[in-house]
Amino acid sequence: AFYNINQAVLSPTGTAANLDARRPMGGKPFGNFTVFKSNIRSWYDSLQARVEKRFRHGFSVVGAYTYAKSLDYMTFHSSQNFSDPTRPELDKGRSDNDRRHLLAVSFLVDLPFFEDNDGVAGLLLGGWQVNGIATYYTGLPVDVLSGRDYNLDGYAADRPNLLWITAEDLSL
């Protein structure tokens, strides 16, 4: 994950004007100072079931279902910053790639044409199969962002917080 190790410290007296003064390494010459750390944790739990039925005459059906939940501190391709880069666990939530339900169904049919022919027609046209796969799954989670910098950390991508909504926000 990418961390801005010089992100402005959250403060009840913080303002947009004192943003650089609240940075651990100061505003100049560093400003935003981004580093990469591979210390992000993730969790994946699932229940998986599979059913297969083979019928006579070369027909079979397979069905697979997964009920899953994927959590992490922040998915790699997320556009958000950590609420507090010193405590990434505060941002634990559903992963960007979390799919709660997944169902896959497939079939296979042996075509009976020319299967008993010993000639050239049997070699070229015999033993063919037709199959198909259909996959159904739920949608991905949605990040709801306000587009404003309510916590005055220099990033206008904060999550909405009802405690910070003003009368002006409600008139939008």
CSV table of N, CA, C and O in Angstrom, one decimal, residues 1-5 7-10 37 39-41 43 72-74 81-93 159:
chain,number,residue,atom,x,y,z
A,1,ALA,N,0.8,-1.2,0.0
A,1,ALA,CA,0.0,0.0,0.0
A,1,ALA,C,0.9,1.2,0.0
A,1,ALA,O,2.0,1.2,0.5
A,2,PHE,N,0.4,2.3,-0.5
A,2,PHE,CA,1.1,3.5,-0.6
A,2,PHE,C,0.7,4.4,0.6
A,2,PHE,O,-0.5,4.6,0.9
A,3,TYR,N,1.6,4.9,1.3
A,3,TYR,CA,1.4,5.7,2.5
A,3,TYR,C,2.0,7.1,2.3
A,3,TYR,O,3.1,7.2,1.8
A,4,ASN,N,1.3,8.1,2.6
A,4,ASN,CA,1.8,9.5,2.7
A,4,ASN,C,2.3,9.6,4.1
A,4,ASN,O,1.5,10.0,5.0
A,5,ILE,N,3.6,9.4,4.4
A,5,ILE,CA,4.1,9.5,5.7
A,5,ILE,C,4.2,10.9,6.2
A,5,ILE,O,4.6,11.2,7.4
A,7,GLN,N,1.5,13.0,5.8
A,7,GLN,CA,0.1,13.5,5.8
A,7,GLN,C,-0.1,14.4,7.0
A,7,GLN,O,0.4,14.1,8.1
A,8,ALA,N,-0.9,15.4,6.9
A,8,ALA,CA,-1.2,16.3,8.0
A,8,ALA,C,-1.8,15.6,9.1
A,8,ALA,O,-2.7,14.8,8.9
A,9,VAL,N,-1.4,15.8,10.3
A,9,VAL,CA,-1.9,15.2,11.5
A,9,VAL,C,-3.3,15.7,11.8
A,9,VAL,O,-3.6,16.9,11.7
A,10,LEU,N,-4.3,14.8,12.0
A,10,LEU,CA,-5.6,15.3,12.3
A,10,LEU,C,-5.7,16.0,13.6
A,10,LEU,O,-5.1,15.6,14.6
A,37,LYS,N,4.7,0.3,1.3
A,37,LYS,CA,4.9,-0.7,2.3
A,37,LYS,C,4.0,-1.9,2.0
A,37,LYS,O,2.8,-1.7,1.6
A,39,ASN,N,2.6,-4.1,4.0
A,39,ASN,CA,2.1,-4.6,5.3
A,39,ASN,C,0.6,-4.6,5.5
A,39,ASN,O,0.1,-4.6,6.6
A,40,ILE,N,-0.1,-4.6,4.4
A,40,ILE,CA,-1.6,-4.5,4.4
A,40,ILE,C,-2.1,-6.0,4.6
A,40,ILE,O,-1.7,-6.9,3.9
A,41,ARG,N,-3.0,-6.1,5.5
A,41,ARG,CA,-3.6,-7.4,5.8
A,41,ARG,C,-5.0,-7.6,5.0
A,41,ARG,O,-5.6,-6.6,4.8
A,43,TRP,N,-8.4,-10.6,4.5
A,43,TRP,CA,-9.1,-11.7,5.0
A,43,TRP,C,-10.1,-12.2,4.0
A,43,TRP,O,-10.8,-11.4,3.3
A,72,ASP,N,-10.3,-6.1,3.7
A,72,ASP,CA,-8.9,-5.7,3.8
A,72,ASP,C,-8.8,-4.2,4.3
A,72,ASP,O,-9.9,-3.6,4.6
A,73,TYR,N,-7.6,-3.7,4.5
A,73,TYR,CA,-7.5,-2.4,5.0
A,73,TYR,C,-7.7,-1.4,3.8
A,73,TYR,O,-8.3,-0.4,4.0
A,74,MET,N,-7.1,-1.7,2.7
A,74,MET,CA,-7.3,-0.9,1.5
A,74,MET,C,-6.9,-1.7,0.3
A,74,MET,O,-5.7,-2.2,0.3
A,81,ASN,N,-7.0,7.5,0.2
A,81,ASN,CA,-5.9,7.5,1.2
A,81,ASN,C,-6.4,7.0,2.5
A,81,ASN,O,-7.6,7.0,2.8
A,82,PHE,N,-5.5,6.6,3.3
A,82,PHE,CA,-5.8,6.1,4.7
A,82,PHE,C,-6.4,7.3,5.5
A,82,PHE,O,-5.9,8.4,5.3
A,83,SER,N,-7.4,7.0,6.3
A,83,SER,CA,-7.9,8.0,7.2
A,83,SER,C,-6.7,8.5,8.1
A,83,SER,O,-6.6,9.7,8.3
A,84,ASP,N,-5.9,7.6,8.6
A,84,ASP,CA,-4.8,7.9,9.4
A,84,ASP,C,-3.7,6.9,9.0
A,84,ASP,O,-3.8,5.7,9.3
A,85,PRO,N,-2.6,7.4,8.3
A,85,PRO,CA,-1.6,6.5,7.8
A,85,PRO,C,-0.8,5.7,8.9
A,85,PRO,O,-0.2,4.7,8.6
A,86,THR,N,-0.9,6.2,10.1
A,86,THR,CA,-0.2,5.5,11.2
A,86,THR,C,-1.1,4.3,11.7
A,86,THR,O,-0.6,3.5,12.5
A,87,ARG,N,-2.4,4.3,11.4
A,87,ARG,CA,-3.3,3.2,11.9
A,87,ARG,C,-4.2,2.8,10.7
A,87,ARG,O,-5.4,3.1,10.7
A,88,PRO,N,-3.6,2.0,9.8
A,88,PRO,CA,-4.4,1.6,8.6
A,88,PRO,C,-5.6,0.7,9.0
A,88,PRO,O,-6.6,0.6,8.2
A,89,GLU,N,-5.5,0.0,10.2
A,89,GLU,CA,-6.6,-0.8,10.6
A,89,GLU,C,-8.0,-0.1,10.7
A,89,GLU,O,-9.0,-0.7,10.8
A,90,LEU,N,-7.9,1.2,10.9
A,90,LEU,CA,-9.1,2.0,11.0
A,90,LEU,C,-10.0,2.0,9.7
A,90,LEU,O,-11.2,2.3,9.7
A,91,ASP,N,-9.3,1.6,8.6
A,91,ASP,CA,-10.0,1.6,7.3
A,91,ASP,C,-10.4,0.2,6.8
A,91,ASP,O,-10.7,-0.1,5.7
A,92,LYS,N,-10.4,-0.8,7.8
A,92,LYS,CA,-10.8,-2.1,7.4
A,92,LYS,C,-12.2,-2.2,6.9
A,92,LYS,O,-13.1,-1.6,7.5
A,93,GLY,N,-12.5,-2.8,5.8
A,93,GLY,CA,-13.8,-3.0,5.3
A,93,GLY,C,-13.8,-3.9,4.1
A,93,GLY,O,-12.8,-4.6,3.8
A,159,ARG,N,-14.8,10.1,3.2
A,159,ARG,CA,-16.1,9.5,3.2
A,159,ARG,C,-17.0,10.4,4.0
A,159,ARG,O,-16.7,11.1,4.8
